[in-house]
Amino acid sequence: MIPHDHPRYRSLKVREHLARCVKEGILSLEGLTAHGRGEAFDYLIGERTTESALQAERSAAALLLIARKPVISVNGNTAALAPGGIALLQQASNAAVEVNLFHRTDERVRKITCLLEKYGVQVLKGEGDRLLPLSHDRAFCLKEGIGAADVVLVPLEDGDRCQALREMGKTVIAIDLNPLSRTAMCASLTIVDEVTRALPGITQFCRELTKEEAQIFSTKYNNREILRSAIQEIHSRLDHALD
Ligand code: ATP
Ligand code: MG
């Protein structure tokens, strides 16, 4: 039992929830380690949405709104942390949702699909094909889903797949707390924010942006600058940590 007045109450509750998701077969054990890396970077950026992340969320919404075929790629961590957030973003953006897993089994895909559907997400289904040039199972995707997408939102991505998607000519929007990861560096647009904060942020912008604004913000971003701001944010927090 975690006491309500514990200073890290939310973080501890999330860990408890994720441990349960492992037992239920939604999250892989390795997913817990990935979450730990995310937590560490979240500590460093102050566990809040920075101004530059907010701007990235606005550009992400713009890219989703003007896309011909936007797809949100969901893995175990994202499904465990934010099934409701995915549902609301899908409603606001009209994006398709596809389950894509590193530790892929039919059973896990089915369980994650069920969980998302319980929250109102419409999930693409079918036999995946090895459409991406990768030696692991994230290569599997649906021809009519990620295969046909022009814009792919990839929360908590692996660097290899991000690169493969870019090489296929797709615009890749990553949500990744680590501004130094290969994913963050390789994505077209990186949102350096925690996934449960980033998704509602993008959703809000999807609801608010006009067509004209979406056109403007879909081109008005510079990923190097976004990453530089995130690194500077960490730098300055470390500089002043003992003040
Ligand atoms: P890469 O493959 O891009 O070089 P990596 O191998 O270090 O990155 P992965 O395990 O492939 O990392 O992906 C997990 C990434 O997701 C990490 O960079 C981690 O910081 C990030 N992450 C974990 N939890 C969250 C979260 N809740 N919100 C946002 N990002 C997160
Ligand atoms: Mg990786």
XYZ file of N, CA and C and ligand atoms in Angstrom:
761
model
N 0.852 -1.203 0.000
C 0.000 0.000 0.000
C 0.889 1.255 0.000
N 0.706 2.104 -1.018
C 1.534 3.306 -1.115
C 0.788 4.472 -0.457
N 1.392 5.113 0.582
C 0.679 6.197 1.257
C 0.498 7.410 0.345
N -0.691 8.015 0.408
C -1.034 9.154 -0.461
C -0.077 10.323 -0.312
N 0.492 10.461 0.900
C 1.333 11.635 1.134
C 2.804 11.370 0.787
N 3.069 10.205 0.175
C 4.451 9.940 -0.240
C 4.839 10.944 -1.331
N 6.022 11.572 -1.219
C 6.379 12.595 -2.214
C 6.464 12.058 -3.642
N 6.696 10.755 -3.786
C 6.771 10.183 -5.143
C 5.536 9.314 -5.419
N 4.404 9.719 -4.844
C 3.194 8.893 -4.916
C 2.848 8.501 -6.364
N 2.801 9.508 -7.260
C 2.360 9.211 -8.624
C 3.313 8.217 -9.306
N 4.603 8.502 -9.148
C 5.597 7.632 -9.777
C 5.484 6.192 -9.246
N 5.275 6.071 -7.940
C 5.175 4.727 -7.351
C 3.905 4.013 -7.820
N 2.815 4.770 -7.951
C 1.560 4.164 -8.435
C 1.730 3.684 -9.885
N 2.435 4.488 -10.675
C 2.651 4.100 -12.075
C 3.482 2.811 -12.124
N 4.527 2.746 -11.279
C 5.353 1.522 -11.256
C 4.519 0.304 -10.861
N 3.649 0.503 -9.858
C 2.784 -0.592 -9.396
C 1.883 -1.045 -10.559
N 1.334 -0.067 -11.265
C 0.450 -0.361 -12.397
C 1.215 -1.118 -13.489
N 2.443 -0.662 -13.767
C 3.213 -1.316 -14.829
C 3.583 -2.748 -14.438
N 3.883 -2.967 -13.164
C 4.200 -4.331 -12.709
C 2.977 -5.231 -12.926
N 1.789 -4.671 -12.670
C 0.559 -5.443 -12.901
C 0.403 -5.731 -14.402
N 0.738 -4.752 -15.220
C 0.624 -4.944 -16.677
C 1.573 -6.041 -17.170
N 2.713 -6.190 -16.498
C 3.614 -7.288 -16.865
C 2.940 -8.621 -16.561
N 2.345 -8.700 -15.355
C 1.686 -9.964 -14.965
C 0.543 -10.299 -15.917
N -0.125 -9.254 -16.430
C -1.261 -9.483 -17.337
C -0.817 -9.748 -18.772
N 0.478 -9.617 -19.031
C 0.976 -9.907 -20.384
C 0.847 -8.744 -21.356
N 0.571 -7.531 -20.841
C 0.481 -6.343 -21.707
C 1.891 -5.796 -21.963
N 2.647 -5.720 -20.871
C 3.985 -5.101 -20.920
C 5.037 -6.199 -20.796
N 6.136 -6.023 -21.540
C 7.236 -6.987 -21.397
C 8.090 -6.567 -20.205
N 8.834 -7.507 -19.658
C 9.746 -7.168 -18.553
C 10.738 -6.107 -19.001
N 11.187 -6.234 -20.255
C 12.138 -5.262 -20.801
C 11.511 -3.865 -20.852
N 10.198 -3.830 -21.026
C 9.492 -2.544 -21.057
C 9.643 -1.791 -19.744
N 9.761 -2.537 -18.651
C 9.964 -1.892 -17.342
C 11.306 -1.156 -17.309
N 12.304 -1.778 -17.897
C 13.632 -1.130 -17.918
C 13.578 0.141 -18.762
N 12.887 0.052 -19.889
C 12.759 1.237 -20.758
C 12.053 2.355 -19.980
N 11.064 1.976 -19.192
C 10.350 2.985 -18.391
C 11.305 3.656 -17.396
N 12.184 2.846 -16.812
C 13.146 3.396 -15.855
C 14.038 4.443 -16.497
N 14.474 4.171 -17.725
C 15.293 5.171 -18.426
C 14.480 6.446 -18.648
N 13.223 6.270 -19.021
C 12.349 7.431 -19.216
C 12.203 8.236 -17.934
N 11.974 7.555 -16.809
C 11.827 8.247 -15.517
C 13.059 9.084 -15.198
N 14.220 8.525 -15.475
C 15.460 9.243 -15.149
C 15.531 10.552 -15.944
N 15.200 10.475 -17.239
C 15.237 11.708 -18.045
C 14.130 12.670 -17.641
N 12.990 12.112 -17.193
C 11.905 13.002 -16.767
C 12.322 13.804 -15.528
N 13.036 13.125 -14.630
C 13.581 13.816 -13.449
C 14.452 14.988 -13.903
N 15.274 14.716 -14.929
C 16.233 15.735 -15.373
C 15.557 16.928 -16.051
N 14.407 16.692 -16.691
C 13.729 17.859 -17.302
C 12.698 18.484 -16.360
N 12.586 17.916 -15.138
C 11.723 18.555 -14.136
C 10.288 18.045 -14.126
N 10.035 16.896 -14.757
C 8.713 16.263 -14.754
C 7.601 17.240 -15.132
N 7.848 17.977 -16.181
C 6.845 18.927 -16.685
C 7.086 19.113 -18.175
N 6.063 19.645 -18.837
C 6.193 19.907 -20.271
C 6.917 21.229 -20.448
N 8.066 21.182 -21.095
C 8.831 22.418 -21.299
C 8.213 23.207 -22.462
N 8.599 24.460 -22.564
C 8.075 25.308 -23.636
C 8.394 24.712 -25.021
N 9.618 24.195 -25.175
C 9.967 23.665 -26.501
C 9.221 22.359 -26.793
N 8.923 21.575 -25.743
C 8.129 20.355 -25.963
C 6.705 20.733 -26.374
N 6.193 21.782 -25.763
C 4.840 22.236 -26.105
C 4.779 22.665 -27.575
N 5.816 23.348 -28.016
C 5.860 23.755 -29.429
C 5.950 22.541 -30.344
N 6.702 21.532 -29.898
C 6.803 20.296 -30.689
C 5.443 19.593 -30.744
N 4.695 19.661 -29.644
C 3.363 19.040 -29.624
C 2.428 19.758 -30.610
N 2.580 21.064 -30.708
C 1.765 21.820 -31.666
C 2.126 21.415 -33.099
N 3.407 21.267 -33.372
C 3.806 20.851 -34.727
C 3.370 19.416 -35.012
N 3.400 18.568 -33.973
C 2.956 17.179 -34.159
C 1.482 17.145 -34.532
N 0.677 17.945 -33.827
C -0.757 18.007 -34.141
C -0.946 18.475 -35.579
N -0.189 19.496 -35.968
C -0.303 20.033 -37.326
C 0.031 18.945 -38.356
N 1.107 18.197 -38.116
C 1.501 17.142 -39.064
C 0.418 16.067 -39.166
N -0.175 15.716 -38.028
C -1.231 14.685 -38.051
C -2.459 15.201 -38.809
N -2.785 16.490 -38.601
C -3.996 17.044 -39.229
C -3.860 17.174 -40.743
N -2.651 17.478 -41.217
C -2.525 17.654 -42.679
C -2.108 16.357 -43.383
N -1.870 15.291 -42.614
C -1.411 14.030 -43.225
C -2.506 13.427 -44.108
N -2.041 12.709 -45.126
C -2.976 11.944 -45.975
C -3.398 10.683 -45.236
N -2.422 10.025 -44.608
C -2.733 8.804 -43.864
C -1.884 8.748 -42.583
N -2.378 9.381 -41.513
C -1.621 9.347 -40.258
C -1.880 8.048 -39.483
N -0.827 7.502 -38.906
C -0.974 6.278 -38.098
C -0.245 6.465 -36.762
N -0.911 6.046 -35.685
C -0.271 6.039 -34.361
C 0.157 4.597 -34.096
N 1.456 4.413 -33.857
C 1.990 3.074 -33.604
C 2.078 2.874 -32.094
N 1.413 1.838 -31.589
C 1.331 1.665 -30.132
C 2.105 0.428 -29.693
N 2.985 0.607 -28.706
C 3.703 -0.544 -28.139
C 3.167 -0.837 -26.727
N 3.789 -1.795 -26.045
C 3.280 -2.213 -24.738
C 3.290 -1.100 -23.709
N 4.410 -0.340 -23.639
C 4.500 0.741 -22.641
C 3.401 1.785 -22.860
N 3.208 2.167 -24.109
C 2.204 3.200 -24.400
C 0.811 2.688 -24.056
N 0.539 1.444 -24.406
C -0.785 0.875 -24.105
C -1.003 0.809 -22.597
N 0.047 0.450 -21.868
C -0.089 0.321 -20.406
C -0.269 1.693 -19.759
N 0.441 2.701 -20.282
C 0.435 4.014 -19.622
C -0.716 4.912 -20.067
N -1.130 4.794 -21.317
C -2.024 5.836 -21.829
C -3.083 5.333 -22.816
N -3.830 4.277 -22.476
C -4.839 3.803 -23.445
C -5.914 4.862 -23.711
N -6.305 5.594 -22.649
C -7.324 6.632 -22.813
C -6.786 7.806 -23.620
N -5.518 8.109 -23.419
C -4.880 9.205 -24.166
C -4.824 8.895 -25.659
N -4.576 7.639 -25.991
C -4.557 7.232 -27.407
C -5.967 7.376 -28.002
N -6.984 6.980 -27.220
C -8.367 7.062 -27.718
C -8.732 8.510 -28.044
N -8.395 9.421 -27.136
C -8.760 10.831 -27.357
C -7.978 11.424 -28.524
N -6.699 11.039 -28.653
C -5.917 11.562 -29.775
C -6.460 11.017 -31.092
N -6.863 9.768 -31.097
C -7.431 9.210 -32.333
C -8.699 9.976 -32.734
N -9.546 10.272 -31.741
C -10.781 11.014 -32.059
C -10.460 12.392 -32.624
N -9.466 13.052 -32.025
C -9.162 14.433 -32.426
C -8.404 14.505 -33.751
N -7.665 13.453 -34.098
C -6.788 13.524 -35.274
C -7.248 12.648 -36.434
N -8.194 11.725 -36.142
C -8.623 10.756 -37.162
C -7.509 9.819 -37.614
N -6.495 9.666 -36.795
C -5.394 8.768 -37.176
C -5.800 7.310 -36.942
N -5.225 6.430 -37.752
C -5.401 4.994 -37.510
C -4.452 4.585 -36.384
N -4.779 3.493 -35.700
C -3.923 2.996 -34.615
C -3.511 1.564 -34.933
N -2.210 1.318 -34.864
C -1.700 -0.033 -35.124
C -0.807 -0.468 -33.963
N -0.925 -1.708 -33.554
C -0.070 -2.237 -32.486
C 1.220 -2.738 -33.121
N 2.357 -2.306 -32.557
C 3.656 -2.731 -33.086
C 4.579 -3.014 -31.908
N 5.089 -4.241 -31.826
C 5.829 -4.655 -30.633
C 7.208 -5.175 -30.968
N 8.152 -4.872 -30.097
C 9.500 -5.448 -30.216
C 9.441 -6.919 -29.790
N 8.831 -7.157 -28.620
C 8.679 -8.538 -28.123
C 7.292 -9.008 -28.541
N 7.198 -9.412 -29.788
C 5.888 -9.634 -30.383
C 5.450 -11.089 -30.265
N 4.250 -11.302 -29.733
C 3.600 -12.604 -29.867
C 2.151 -12.299 -30.234
N 1.478 -13.247 -30.883
C 0.073 -13.026 -31.253
C -0.754 -12.746 -30.012
N -0.403 -13.448 -28.935
C -1.121 -13.307 -27.660
C -1.010 -11.869 -27.121
N 0.204 -11.323 -27.151
C 0.380 -9.939 -26.647
C -0.330 -8.934 -27.547
N -0.247 -9.142 -28.857
C -0.931 -8.219 -29.776
C -2.437 -8.245 -29.460
N -2.960 -9.433 -29.237
C -4.400 -9.581 -28.948
C -4.750 -8.881 -27.633
N -3.944 -9.094 -26.606
C -4.228 -8.494 -25.297
C -4.184 -6.965 -25.357
N -3.169 -6.437 -26.057
C -3.037 -4.967 -26.156
C -4.197 -4.400 -26.981
N -4.572 -5.113 -28.035
C -5.708 -4.673 -28.854
C -6.976 -4.618 -27.991
N -7.199 -5.664 -27.190
C -8.391 -5.706 -26.308
C -8.380 -4.536 -25.340
N -7.218 -4.283 -24.734
C -7.116 -3.182 -23.758
C -7.457 -1.852 -24.445
N -6.873 -1.622 -25.607
C -7.122 -0.350 -26.311
C -8.602 -0.235 -26.679
N -9.180 -1.331 -27.128
C -10.597 -1.290 -27.529
C -11.505 -1.002 -26.338
N -11.092 -1.491 -25.181
C -11.881 -1.216 -23.968
C -11.953 0.294 -23.702
N -10.921 1.009 -24.133
C -10.888 2.467 -23.938
C -11.457 3.225 -25.145
N -11.977 2.477 -26.121
C -12.635 3.138 -27.251
C -11.744 3.380 -28.455
N -10.544 2.792 -28.467
C -9.653 2.957 -29.628
C -10.102 2.000 -30.738
N -10.093 2.485 -31.974
C -10.325 1.583 -33.110
C -8.975 1.119 -33.605
N -8.721 -0.165 -33.467
C -7.384 -0.691 -33.753
C -7.386 -1.445 -35.090
N -6.388 -1.153 -35.930
C -6.252 -1.902 -37.181
C -5.896 -3.347 -36.852
N -6.470 -4.270 -37.618
C -6.166 -5.680 -37.350
C -5.778 -6.384 -38.638
N -5.176 -7.538 -38.487
C -4.821 -8.339 -39.659
C -3.451 -8.942 -39.486
N -3.083 -9.729 -40.490
C -1.763 -10.360 -40.470
C -0.720 -9.322 -40.864
N 0.271 -9.113 -40.011
C 1.330 -8.176 -40.396
C 2.283 -8.826 -41.391
N 2.917 -8.004 -42.205
C 3.983 -8.493 -43.093
C 5.285 -7.858 -42.671
N 6.385 -8.517 -43.028
C 7.706 -7.945 -42.736
C 7.998 -6.824 -43.714
N 7.422 -5.660 -43.483
C 7.560 -4.581 -44.469
C 8.789 -3.713 -44.231
N 9.324 -3.738 -42.998
C 10.483 -2.896 -42.701
C 11.756 -3.746 -42.726
N 12.857 -3.180 -43.214
C 14.105 -3.943 -43.300
C 14.803 -4.053 -41.944
N 14.200 -4.807 -41.027
C 14.759 -4.968 -39.679
C 14.827 -6.451 -39.369
N 15.807 -6.840 -38.538
C 15.934 -8.271 -38.249
C 15.088 -8.674 -37.044
N 14.436 -7.701 -36.374
C 13.566 -8.070 -35.245
C 12.099 -7.847 -35.591
N 11.241 -8.181 -34.622
C 9.813 -8.271 -34.959
C 9.100 -6.939 -35.130
N 9.808 -5.834 -34.849
C 9.160 -4.550 -35.142
C 9.084 -4.327 -36.654
N 9.696 -5.237 -37.406
C 9.593 -5.179 -38.869
C 8.158 -5.432 -39.341
N 7.380 -6.161 -38.514
C 6.021 -6.516 -38.923
C 5.104 -5.300 -38.885
N 4.436 -5.025 -39.976
C 3.361 -4.040 -39.909
C 2.342 -4.304 -41.005
N 1.251 -3.585 -40.915
C 0.138 -3.815 -41.843
C 0.326 -2.944 -43.086
N 0.094 -3.572 -44.251
C 0.233 -2.833 -45.529
C -0.638 -1.598 -45.534
N -1.875 -1.755 -45.058
C -2.830 -0.636 -45.113
C -2.690 0.288 -43.899
N -1.794 -0.054 -42.964
C -1.557 0.784 -41.791
C -0.242 1.522 -41.935
N 0.739 1.142 -41.091
C 2.039 1.811 -41.136
C 2.654 1.728 -42.539
N 2.405 0.623 -43.229
C 2.932 0.443 -44.586
C 2.510 1.565 -45.523
N 1.274 2.040 -45.375
C 0.739 3.058 -46.293
C 0.809 4.466 -45.703
N 1.260 4.580 -44.462
C 1.209 5.879 -43.775
C 2.206 6.872 -44.361
N 1.815 8.152 -44.353
C 2.800 9.196 -44.682
C 3.361 9.815 -43.399
N 2.543 9.835 -42.329
C 3.002 10.358 -41.040
C 2.763 9.280 -39.978
N 3.805 8.949 -39.211
C 3.666 7.933 -38.165
C 4.074 8.542 -36.826
N 3.175 8.456 -35.853
C 3.506 8.889 -34.493
C 3.992 7.669 -33.732
N 5.211 7.745 -33.203
C 5.804 6.587 -32.540
C 6.218 6.940 -31.108
N 5.293 6.789 -30.157
C 5.711 7.015 -28.771
C 6.694 5.917 -28.353
N 7.723 6.246 -27.634
C 8.687 5.288 -27.081
C 9.221 4.318 -28.137
N 9.866 4.886 -29.116
C 10.291 4.088 -30.266
C 11.681 3.506 -30.080
N 11.997 2.536 -30.908
C 13.355 2.039 -30.990
C 14.059 2.727 -32.160
N 15.321 3.078 -31.944
C 16.055 3.846 -32.950
C 16.098 3.194 -34.324
N 16.248 1.867 -34.331
C 16.354 1.151 -35.618
C 15.119 1.346 -36.475
N 13.962 1.202 -35.809
C 12.730 1.274 -36.597
C 12.458 2.704 -37.043
N 12.816 3.642 -36.170
C 12.636 5.043 -36.536
C 13.406 5.328 -37.826
N 14.630 4.845 -37.864
C 15.463 5.061 -39.049
C 14.868 4.365 -40.284
N 14.392 3.134 -40.078
C 13.811 2.394 -41.212
C 12.591 3.133 -41.757
N 11.771 3.678 -40.869
C 10.574 4.408 -41.314
C 10.959 5.674 -42.071
N 11.999 6.350 -41.585
C 12.471 7.571 -42.278
C 12.992 7.212 -43.669
N 13.742 6.095 -43.737
C 14.307 5.695 -45.036
C 13.216 5.336 -46.040
N 12.044 4.961 -45.510
C 10.912 4.670 -46.405
C 10.197 5.953 -46.818
N 10.717 7.094 -46.361
C 10.160 8.379 -46.796
C 9.042 8.895 -45.914
N 8.842 8.250 -44.768
C 7.734 8.684 -43.893
C 8.185 9.796 -42.952
N 7.239 10.637 -42.580
C 7.499 11.625 -41.540
C 7.265 10.936 -40.208
N 8.281 10.946 -39.347
C 8.175 10.230 -38.069
C 8.166 11.228 -36.914
N 7.111 11.154 -36.100
C 7.026 11.983 -34.890
C 7.296 11.053 -33.711
N 8.351 11.338 -32.946
C 8.672 10.487 -31.787
C 8.309 11.209 -30.494
N 7.894 10.423 -29.504
C 7.772 10.947 -28.135
C 8.842 10.206 -27.346
N 9.840 10.925 -26.864
C 10.963 10.254 -26.198
C 11.613 11.225 -25.215
N 11.641 10.830 -23.960
C 12.212 11.698 -22.922
C 13.717 11.846 -23.031
N 14.350 10.954 -23.775
C 15.809 11.027 -23.897
C 16.199 11.778 -25.179
N 16.627 13.037 -25.045
C 16.946 13.798 -26.264
C 18.205 13.293 -26.956
N 18.941 12.358 -26.306
C 20.180 11.830 -26.893
C 19.975 10.478 -27.570
N 18.757 9.925 -27.499
C 18.572 8.583 -28.070
C 18.655 8.641 -29.592
N 18.904 7.481 -30.191
C 18.950 7.426 -31.655
C 17.603 7.820 -32.226
N 16.528 7.400 -31.534
C 15.180 7.759 -31.993
C 15.022 9.273 -32.046
N 15.388 9.924 -30.922
C 15.213 11.379 -30.833
C 15.979 12.080 -31.943
N 17.177 11.588 -32.232
C 18.041 12.213 -33.231
C 17.536 11.954 -34.651
N 16.912 10.790 -34.828
C 16.597 10.365 -36.194
C 15.176 10.752 -36.630
N 14.295 11.021 -35.649
C 12.907 11.359 -35.999
C 12.846 12.681 -36.766
N 11.762 12.848 -37.519
C 11.556 14.140 -38.193
C 11.266 15.205 -37.138
N 10.478 14.813 -36.124
C 10.076 15.726 -35.056
C 10.055 14.935 -33.752
N 10.753 15.439 -32.735
C 10.814 14.721 -31.458
C 10.163 15.546 -30.359
N 9.256 14.899 -29.633
C 8.629 15.544 -28.485
C 9.317 14.991 -27.240
N 10.132 15.829 -26.604
C 10.853 15.375 -25.408
C 9.950 15.646 -24.207
N 9.039 14.711 -23.986
C 8.053 14.863 -22.918
C 7.565 13.475 -22.535
N 7.004 13.366 -21.353
C 6.487 12.078 -20.897
C 5.219 11.764 -21.690
N 5.034 10.490 -22.035
C 3.952 10.153 -22.971
C 2.570 10.537 -22.431
N 2.347 10.427 -21.123
C 1.008 10.757 -20.591
C 0.769 12.274 -20.543
N 1.829 13.068 -20.663
C 1.637 14.523 -20.805
C 1.583 14.912 -22.283
N 2.396 14.234 -23.086
C 2.498 14.614 -24.503
C 1.194 14.327 -25.264
N 0.583 13.174 -25.017
C -0.614 12.818 -25.806
C -1.749 13.826 -25.618
N -2.092 14.205 -24.350
C -3.148 15.221 -24.202
C -2.752 16.565 -24.809
N -1.454 16.872 -24.773
C -0.980 18.123 -25.381
C -1.247 18.124 -26.890
N -0.864 17.038 -27.559
C -1.091 16.959 -29.020
C -2.603 16.999 -29.310
N -3.353 16.274 -28.486
C -4.813 16.198 -28.692
C -5.444 17.587 -28.626
N -5.029 18.356 -27.627
C -5.569 19.702 -27.451
C -5.287 20.560 -28.700
N -4.063 20.467 -29.200
C -3.725 21.247 -30.409
C -4.513 20.745 -31.622
N -4.747 19.439 -31.714
C -5.548 18.915 -32.840
C -6.942 19.540 -32.822
N -7.463 19.766 -31.606
C -8.808 20.353 -31.495
C -8.811 21.835 -31.819
N -7.699 22.502 -31.516
C -7.680 23.967 -31.597
C -7.190 24.539 -32.931
N -6.258 23.850 -33.583
C -5.619 24.456 -34.767
C -6.594 24.586 -35.935
N -6.553 25.723 -36.589
C -7.317 25.875 -37.835
C -6.501 25.228 -38.959
N -7.147 25.067 -40.116
C -6.447 24.469 -41.280
C -5.206 25.297 -41.644
N -5.373 26.612 -41.613
C -4.264 27.501 -41.994
C -3.111 27.361 -40.993
N -3.463 27.330 -39.703
C -2.419 27.184 -38.669
C -1.712 25.829 -38.817
N -2.495 24.789 -39.115
C -1.898 23.457 -39.275
C -0.883 23.474 -40.416
N -1.231 24.154 -41.511
C -0.291 24.266 -42.632
C 1.012 24.919 -42.175
N 0.873 25.998 -41.422
C 2.060 26.751 -40.992
C 2.922 25.919 -40.032
N 2.292 25.385 -38.976
C 3.088 24.701 -37.936
C 3.632 23.350 -38.399
N 3.051 22.802 -39.480
C 3.565 21.510 -39.964
C 4.919 21.662 -40.641
N 5.288 22.880 -40.973
C 6.610 23.062 -41.592
C 7.542 23.873 -40.696
N 6.929 24.572 -39.717
C 7.731 25.528 -38.939
C 8.336 24.857 -37.689
N 9.204 23.918 -37.901
C 9.909 23.332 -36.748
C 11.281 22.882 -37.205
N 12.182 22.798 -36.237
C 13.538 22.381 -36.547
C 13.961 21.398 -35.452
N 14.081 20.134 -35.825
C 14.297 19.121 -34.778
C 15.614 19.308 -34.034
N 16.647 19.779 -34.749
C 17.932 20.014 -34.045
C 17.719 21.050 -32.936
N 16.937 22.096 -33.259
C 16.696 23.151 -32.272
C 15.877 22.621 -31.095
N 14.907 21.777 -31.391
C 14.064 21.187 -30.331
C 14.943 20.365 -29.382
N 15.830 19.555 -29.964
C 16.705 18.714 -29.132
C 17.700 19.570 -28.358
N 18.192 20.609 -29.024
C 19.129 21.507 -28.348
C 18.460 22.149 -27.125
N 17.214 22.576 -27.279
C 16.488 23.194 -26.153
C 16.333 22.203 -25.003
N 16.007 20.952 -25.327
C 15.815 19.948 -24.274
C 17.130 19.705 -23.532
N 18.220 19.632 -24.286
C 19.524 19.393 -23.659
C 19.919 20.600 -22.804
N 19.614 21.801 -23.320
C 19.916 23.015 -22.537
C 19.116 23.057 -21.239
N 17.868 22.617 -21.329
C 16.982 22.570 -20.153
C 17.614 21.689 -19.065
N 18.085 20.518 -19.481
C 18.714 19.582 -18.546
C 19.988 20.208 -17.967
N 20.744 20.803 -18.858
C 22.001 21.441 -18.486
C 21.761 22.493 -17.412
N 20.785 23.337 -17.631
C 20.604 24.444 -16.699
C 20.018 23.936 -15.381
N 19.196 22.895 -15.427
C 18.693 22.320 -14.162
C 19.843 21.722 -13.347
N 20.765 21.068 -14.043
C 21.909 20.484 -13.327
C 22.798 21.596 -12.751
N 22.978 22.649 -13.550
C 23.800 23.781 -13.094
C 23.265 24.387 -11.800
N 21.917 24.420 -11.681
C 21.311 25.104 -10.535
C 20.793 24.136 -9.470
N 21.134 22.855 -9.610
C 20.565 21.840 -8.706
C 20.874 22.103 -7.243
N 22.037 22.667 -6.969
C 22.438 22.842 -5.558
C 22.309 24.297 -5.081
N 21.675 25.124 -5.891
C 21.555 26.558 -5.508
C 20.681 26.707 -4.259
P 17.225 4.221 -29.110
O 16.901 2.848 -29.609
O 16.336 5.277 -29.684
O 18.675 4.594 -29.165
P 17.134 3.270 -26.378
O 17.596 1.947 -26.918
O 17.952 3.990 -25.381
O 16.835 4.295 -27.573
P 14.581 2.093 -26.133
O 14.507 1.071 -25.082
O 14.737 1.691 -27.550
O 15.706 3.146 -25.746
O 13.295 3.025 -26.041
C 12.815 3.543 -24.858
C 12.876 5.048 -24.910
O 11.658 5.547 -24.415
C 13.972 5.626 -24.006
O 14.701 6.627 -24.693
C 13.229 6.276 -22.835
O 13.844 7.476 -22.423
C 11.868 6.573 -23.462
N 10.758 6.504 -22.498
C 10.520 5.533 -21.574
N 9.390 5.779 -20.896
C 8.876 6.928 -21.411
C 7.695 7.679 -21.150
N 6.829 7.299 -20.210
N 7.480 8.798 -21.885
C 8.350 9.180 -22.856
N 9.486 8.506 -23.150
C 9.749 7.398 -22.446
Mg 16.622 1.032 -28.628
